[in-house]
């Protein structure tokens, strides 16, 4: 009769001095930290988006201050003040001095768009398509009203103003001394990783400055060009259409589609010839921006595939609403820069190892 093997005691969770228990505790801690991080991102996604928006605004302010530094030999603080005051004066002129006329035009445009949508629905019914004008109107309202779950808190006027002020104040603090916050983040990293972090941060800043500069130039060209050309052709509400086109130009792909639809609908409300002229204006402005402005400025800094940007906008818009749409392009650009710099660093390490083996 053989003896049964004796039970071998192994360290348990209370034996914290055991290497095996310490290893398992570290593994459990990593998974727990990942779960907590995911939960925090889900809960705090709106503040995180506001912080990301503030970083984008700070990048635009920093780019303006750097650009003024090439022609004005004054301190950075004064240059940043000039940029802020100029932006505030422009907004005040746009939304306050022309506020009454734009408000009346906006109400008239809403009526025109609804009327044109109803006409399109009736034309489709004549062709045998079952879509009714009420269906098209409901679809448009649903598309315009889907601002996402995350941005419901900023759906009201007070919430939108509060979020905008928070982003602006945070962006000003960051733009005043960006290196201070960059060093603070690097301080939390190991010493051997800080050089790589500084290199990636500088590359991201340069890329975002070029991207936002190109975006602002495109907004100005599209907005002013659309306004002047539509005004010269007698298209109704040329000023409002120009402002909307310029603002929507911040959203690549989607903004052009929305502004184009508005221009065509309002243009054809004034007659067939006016509508065809509006279509020609829209195509001319988009060609100038797409084949002249973007390749000269933005695409040199970030060569983003249009399908990638559009997919990111659809995903960010569905998850985070209008704020996600605005931040989709800069976020994709920063991720692309990080992946490229990470790939270069790994490639350099691999080459160093190979050269070391060959020398040995």
Coordinates of C-alpha atoms in Angstrom, one line a residue:
X1 CA 0.0 0.0 0.0
X2 CA 1.5 3.3 -1.2
X3 CA 1.5 6.4 1.0
X4 CA -0.5 9.4 -0.4
X5 CA 1.8 12.3 -1.3
X6 CA 1.9 14.9 1.4
X7 CA 0.4 18.3 0.8
X8 CA 2.9 21.0 -0.1
X9 CA 2.1 24.4 1.4
X10 CA 2.5 27.4 -0.8
X11 CA 2.5 31.1 0.0
X12 CA -1.0 32.8 0.3
X13 CA -2.2 36.4 0.0
X14 CA -1.2 37.1 3.6
X15 CA 2.4 36.2 3.0
X16 CA 3.3 39.5 1.5
X17 CA 7.1 38.9 1.9
X18 CA 6.9 36.0 -0.5
X19 CA 8.1 36.9 -4.1
X20 CA 5.3 34.9 -5.6
X21 CA 2.6 36.7 -3.5
X22 CA 4.2 40.1 -4.4
X23 CA 4.2 39.2 -8.1
X24 CA 0.6 38.2 -8.0
X25 CA -0.3 41.3 -6.1
X26 CA 1.4 43.5 -8.7
X27 CA -0.5 41.7 -11.5
X28 CA -3.8 42.2 -9.7
X29 CA -2.9 45.8 -9.0
X30 CA -2.2 46.5 -12.7
X31 CA -5.6 45.1 -13.8
X32 CA -7.4 46.9 -11.0
X33 CA -5.7 50.2 -12.1
X34 CA -6.7 49.6 -15.7
X35 CA -10.3 49.1 -14.7
X36 CA -10.3 52.2 -12.5
X37 CA -8.7 54.2 -15.3
X38 CA -11.4 53.1 -17.8
X39 CA -14.1 53.9 -15.3
X40 CA -12.7 57.4 -14.7
X41 CA -12.4 58.1 -18.4
X42 CA -16.1 57.1 -18.9
X43 CA -17.2 59.3 -15.9
X44 CA -14.9 62.2 -16.6
X45 CA -15.0 62.2 -20.4
X46 CA -16.7 65.6 -20.6
X47 CA -14.1 67.4 -18.5
X48 CA -11.4 65.6 -20.4
X49 CA -12.8 66.9 -23.7
X50 CA -12.9 70.4 -22.3
X51 CA -9.3 70.1 -21.3
X52 CA -8.4 68.8 -24.8
X53 CA -10.3 71.7 -26.3
X54 CA -8.4 74.1 -24.1
X55 CA -5.1 72.6 -25.3
X56 CA -6.2 73.2 -28.9
X57 CA -7.1 76.8 -28.1
X58 CA -3.8 77.3 -26.3
X59 CA -2.0 75.9 -29.3
X60 CA -3.8 78.4 -31.5
X61 CA -2.9 81.3 -29.1
X62 CA 0.7 80.1 -29.0
X63 CA 0.9 80.0 -32.7
X64 CA -0.4 83.5 -33.1
X65 CA 2.1 84.8 -30.5
X66 CA 4.9 83.0 -32.3
X67 CA 3.8 84.5 -35.6
X68 CA 3.6 88.0 -34.2
X69 CA 7.1 87.5 -32.8
X70 CA 8.5 87.4 -36.3
X71 CA 7.4 91.0 -36.9
X72 CA 7.0 92.6 -33.4
X73 CA 10.1 92.6 -31.2
X74 CA 8.1 92.6 -27.9
X75 CA 7.7 90.2 -25.1
X76 CA 5.6 87.1 -25.4
X77 CA 3.0 88.4 -22.9
X78 CA 2.2 91.4 -25.0
X79 CA 2.0 89.4 -28.2
X80 CA -0.4 86.9 -26.5
X81 CA -2.5 89.9 -25.3
X82 CA -2.7 91.3 -28.8
X83 CA -3.9 87.9 -30.1
X84 CA -6.5 87.6 -27.4
X85 CA -7.8 91.2 -27.8
X86 CA -7.9 90.8 -31.6
X87 CA -9.9 87.6 -31.4
X88 CA -12.3 89.1 -28.9
X89 CA -12.8 92.2 -31.0
X90 CA -13.6 90.1 -34.0
X91 CA -16.1 88.0 -32.1
X92 CA -17.7 91.2 -30.7
X93 CA -18.0 92.7 -34.2
X94 CA -19.4 89.5 -35.7
X95 CA -22.0 88.6 -33.0
X96 CA -22.9 92.0 -31.4
X97 CA -22.7 94.6 -34.1
X98 CA -24.4 92.4 -36.7
X99 CA -26.4 90.4 -34.2
X100 CA -29.8 91.8 -35.0
X101 CA -29.6 91.3 -38.7
X102 CA -28.0 87.9 -38.4
X103 CA -30.8 86.8 -36.0
X104 CA -33.5 87.9 -38.4
X105 CA -31.6 86.1 -41.3
X106 CA -31.2 83.0 -39.2
X107 CA -35.0 82.8 -38.6
X108 CA -35.7 83.4 -42.3
X109 CA -33.1 80.8 -43.2
X110 CA -34.8 78.2 -41.0
X111 CA -38.1 78.8 -42.8
X112 CA -36.4 78.6 -46.2
X113 CA -34.7 75.3 -45.4
X114 CA -37.9 73.8 -44.1
X115 CA -39.7 74.9 -47.2
X116 CA -37.0 73.5 -49.5
X117 CA -37.0 70.2 -47.7
X118 CA -40.7 70.0 -48.1
X119 CA -40.4 70.7 -51.8
X120 CA -37.7 68.0 -52.2
X121 CA -40.0 65.5 -50.4
X122 CA -42.9 66.3 -52.7
X123 CA -40.6 65.9 -55.7
X124 CA -39.4 62.5 -54.4
X125 CA -43.1 61.4 -54.0
X126 CA -43.7 62.3 -57.6
X127 CA -40.8 60.0 -58.6
X128 CA -42.4 57.1 -56.6
X129 CA -40.1 57.3 -53.6
X130 CA -42.0 56.7 -50.4
X131 CA -40.2 59.3 -48.3
X132 CA -42.6 62.1 -47.3
X133 CA -41.6 65.7 -46.5
X134 CA -42.4 65.0 -42.8
X135 CA -39.9 62.0 -42.9
X136 CA -37.2 64.2 -44.4
X137 CA -37.9 67.0 -41.8
X138 CA -37.8 64.5 -39.0
X139 CA -34.5 63.1 -40.3
X140 CA -32.9 66.5 -40.5
X141 CA -34.1 67.4 -37.0
X142 CA -32.8 64.1 -35.7
X143 CA -29.4 64.7 -37.4
X144 CA -29.1 68.2 -36.1
X145 CA -30.4 67.3 -32.6
X146 CA -28.1 64.4 -32.0
X147 CA -25.4 66.2 -30.0
X148 CA -24.4 63.1 -28.1
X149 CA -24.9 61.9 -24.6
X150 CA -21.8 63.5 -23.2
X151 CA -22.6 67.0 -24.3
X152 CA -26.1 67.2 -23.0
X153 CA -24.9 69.2 -20.0
X154 CA -23.7 71.9 -22.4
X155 CA -26.7 71.8 -24.5
X156 CA -28.3 74.8 -23.0
X157 CA -27.1 78.3 -23.6
X158 CA -25.8 78.7 -20.0
X159 CA -24.0 75.4 -20.2
X160 CA -22.4 76.2 -23.6
X161 CA -21.2 79.7 -22.4
X162 CA -19.9 78.2 -19.1
X163 CA -18.0 75.4 -21.0
X164 CA -16.6 78.0 -23.5
X165 CA -15.4 80.3 -20.7
X166 CA -13.8 77.4 -18.8
X167 CA -11.9 76.3 -22.0
X168 CA -10.8 79.9 -22.7
X169 CA -9.5 80.6 -19.2
X170 CA -7.7 77.2 -19.1
X171 CA -6.2 77.9 -22.6
X172 CA -5.0 81.3 -21.5
X173 CA -3.2 79.9 -18.4
X174 CA -1.6 77.2 -20.6
X175 CA -0.6 79.6 -23.4
X176 CA 1.0 82.0 -21.0
X177 CA 3.7 79.5 -19.9
X178 CA 3.3 76.2 -21.7
X179 CA 6.8 74.9 -20.7
X180 CA 5.8 75.0 -17.0
X181 CA 3.0 72.4 -17.5
X182 CA 5.2 70.4 -19.9
X183 CA 7.9 70.1 -17.2
X184 CA 5.3 69.2 -14.6
X185 CA 4.1 66.2 -16.7
X186 CA 7.6 65.2 -17.4
X187 CA 8.4 65.3 -13.7
X188 CA 6.0 62.4 -13.1
X189 CA 7.9 60.2 -15.6
X190 CA 11.1 58.2 -15.1
X191 CA 14.3 60.1 -15.9
X192 CA 15.1 58.0 -19.0
X193 CA 11.7 58.7 -20.6
X194 CA 11.7 62.5 -20.2
X195 CA 13.9 63.2 -23.3
X196 CA 11.5 61.1 -25.5
X197 CA 8.5 62.9 -23.9
X198 CA 9.9 66.4 -24.6
X199 CA 10.6 65.4 -28.2
X200 CA 7.0 64.1 -28.7
X201 CA 5.5 67.1 -27.0
X202 CA 7.5 69.5 -29.2
X203 CA 6.5 67.6 -32.3
X204 CA 2.8 67.6 -31.3
X205 CA 2.9 71.3 -30.6
X206 CA 4.5 72.1 -34.0
X207 CA 2.0 69.8 -35.7
X208 CA -1.1 71.3 -34.0
X209 CA 0.1 74.9 -34.7
X210 CA 0.5 74.2 -38.4
X211 CA -2.8 72.3 -38.5
X212 CA -4.8 75.0 -36.7
X213 CA -3.1 77.8 -38.7
X214 CA -4.2 76.0 -41.9
X215 CA -7.6 75.6 -40.5
X216 CA -8.0 79.3 -39.6
X217 CA -6.7 80.3 -43.1
X218 CA -9.2 78.0 -44.7
X219 CA -12.0 79.3 -42.5
X220 CA -11.2 82.9 -43.5
X221 CA -11.0 82.1 -47.2
X222 CA -14.2 80.1 -47.2
X223 CA -16.2 82.5 -45.1
X224 CA -15.1 85.7 -46.8
X225 CA -15.0 84.2 -50.2
X226 CA -18.5 82.7 -49.9
X227 CA -19.9 86.0 -48.5
X228 CA -18.5 88.2 -51.2
X229 CA -19.4 85.9 -54.1
X230 CA -22.9 85.2 -52.9
X231 CA -23.4 88.9 -52.3
X232 CA -22.2 89.7 -55.8
X233 CA -24.6 87.2 -57.3
X234 CA -27.6 88.4 -55.3
X235 CA -28.0 85.3 -53.3
X236 CA -30.2 85.9 -50.2
X237 CA -28.6 86.0 -46.7
X238 CA -25.0 86.1 -48.1
X239 CA -23.6 87.4 -44.8
X240 CA -25.1 84.6 -42.7
X241 CA -24.1 81.9 -45.2
X242 CA -20.5 83.3 -45.2
X243 CA -20.3 83.2 -41.4
X244 CA -21.8 79.7 -41.2
X245 CA -19.4 78.5 -44.0
X246 CA -16.4 79.9 -42.2
X247 CA -17.3 78.4 -38.9
X248 CA -18.2 75.0 -40.3
X249 CA -14.9 75.0 -42.2
X250 CA -13.3 74.1 -38.9
X251 CA -14.8 70.6 -39.4
X252 CA -13.2 69.0 -42.4
X253 CA -15.5 66.9 -44.7
X254 CA -18.6 67.2 -42.6
X255 CA -18.6 71.0 -42.3
X256 CA -18.2 71.4 -46.1
X257 CA -21.2 69.1 -46.6
X258 CA -23.5 70.9 -44.2
X259 CA -22.5 74.4 -45.5
X260 CA -22.9 73.2 -49.1
X261 CA -26.4 71.9 -48.4
X262 CA -27.4 75.3 -46.8
X263 CA -26.0 77.3 -49.7
X264 CA -27.8 75.2 -52.3
X265 CA -31.1 75.2 -50.4
X266 CA -31.0 79.0 -49.9
X267 CA -29.7 79.6 -53.4
X268 CA -32.5 77.7 -55.2
X269 CA -35.1 79.6 -53.0
X270 CA -34.3 82.6 -55.2
X271 CA -34.7 80.8 -58.5
X272 CA -33.0 78.3 -60.7
X273 CA -30.3 80.7 -62.0
X274 CA -29.5 81.9 -58.4
X275 CA -29.4 78.3 -57.2
X276 CA -27.0 77.2 -60.0
X277 CA -24.8 80.3 -59.2
X278 CA -24.7 79.3 -55.6
X279 CA -23.6 75.8 -56.5
X280 CA -20.8 77.3 -58.6
X281 CA -19.7 79.5 -55.7
X282 CA -19.7 76.6 -53.3
X283 CA -17.6 74.4 -55.7
X284 CA -15.2 77.3 -56.5
X285 CA -14.6 78.0 -52.8
X286 CA -14.1 74.3 -51.9
X287 CA -11.7 73.8 -54.8
X288 CA -9.6 76.8 -53.7
X289 CA -9.5 75.6 -50.1
X290 CA -9.0 71.9 -50.9
X291 CA -6.4 72.2 -53.6
X292 CA -4.5 75.4 -52.6
X293 CA -4.9 76.2 -48.9
X294 CA -4.9 72.7 -47.4
X295 CA -1.9 71.3 -49.4
X296 CA 0.2 74.5 -48.8
X297 CA -0.4 74.7 -45.0
X298 CA -2.0 71.8 -43.2
X299 CA -1.0 68.8 -45.3
X300 CA 2.7 69.6 -45.0
X301 CA 2.4 69.2 -41.2
X302 CA -0.1 66.3 -41.0
X303 CA -0.8 64.1 -43.9
X304 CA -4.1 62.7 -42.7
X305 CA -6.2 60.5 -45.0
X306 CA -9.6 61.9 -45.6
X307 CA -11.3 58.6 -44.9
X308 CA -9.5 58.4 -41.5
X309 CA -10.6 61.9 -40.5
X310 CA -14.2 61.3 -41.6
X311 CA -14.3 58.0 -39.7
X312 CA -12.9 59.7 -36.6
X313 CA -15.5 62.4 -36.9
X314 CA -18.3 59.9 -37.2
X315 CA -17.1 58.0 -34.2
X316 CA -16.3 61.0 -32.0
X317 CA -19.6 62.7 -33.0
X318 CA -21.7 59.6 -32.1
X319 CA -19.9 59.3 -28.8
X320 CA -19.3 62.8 -27.7
X321 CA -21.5 65.1 -29.8
X322 CA -20.5 68.4 -31.3
X323 CA -17.5 68.8 -29.1
X324 CA -16.2 65.4 -30.3
X325 CA -16.6 66.6 -33.9
X326 CA -14.5 69.7 -33.3
X327 CA -11.8 67.7 -31.6
X328 CA -11.7 64.6 -33.8
X329 CA -9.1 66.0 -36.3
X330 CA -6.6 67.4 -33.7
X331 CA -6.9 64.2 -31.7
X332 CA -6.2 62.0 -34.7
X333 CA -3.2 64.3 -35.6
X334 CA -1.7 63.9 -32.1
X335 CA -2.2 60.2 -32.0
X336 CA -0.5 60.0 -35.4
X337 CA 2.4 62.0 -34.2
X338 CA 2.8 59.8 -31.1
X339 CA 2.7 56.6 -33.1
X340 CA 5.3 57.9 -35.6
X341 CA 7.7 59.1 -32.9
X342 CA 7.2 55.8 -31.0
X343 CA 7.9 53.8 -34.1
X344 CA 11.1 55.9 -34.7
X345 CA 12.3 55.3 -31.2
X346 CA 11.7 51.6 -31.3
X347 CA 13.4 51.4 -34.7
X348 CA 16.4 53.3 -33.3
X349 CA 16.6 50.9 -30.3
X350 CA 16.4 47.9 -32.7
X351 CA 19.2 49.3 -34.9
X352 CA 21.4 50.0 -31.8
X353 CA 21.0 46.4 -30.6
X354 CA 21.8 45.0 -34.0
X355 CA 24.9 47.2 -34.4
X356 CA 26.0 46.2 -30.8
X357 CA 25.6 42.5 -31.7
X358 CA 27.6 42.9 -34.9
X359 CA 30.4 44.7 -33.1
X360 CA 30.5 42.0 -30.4

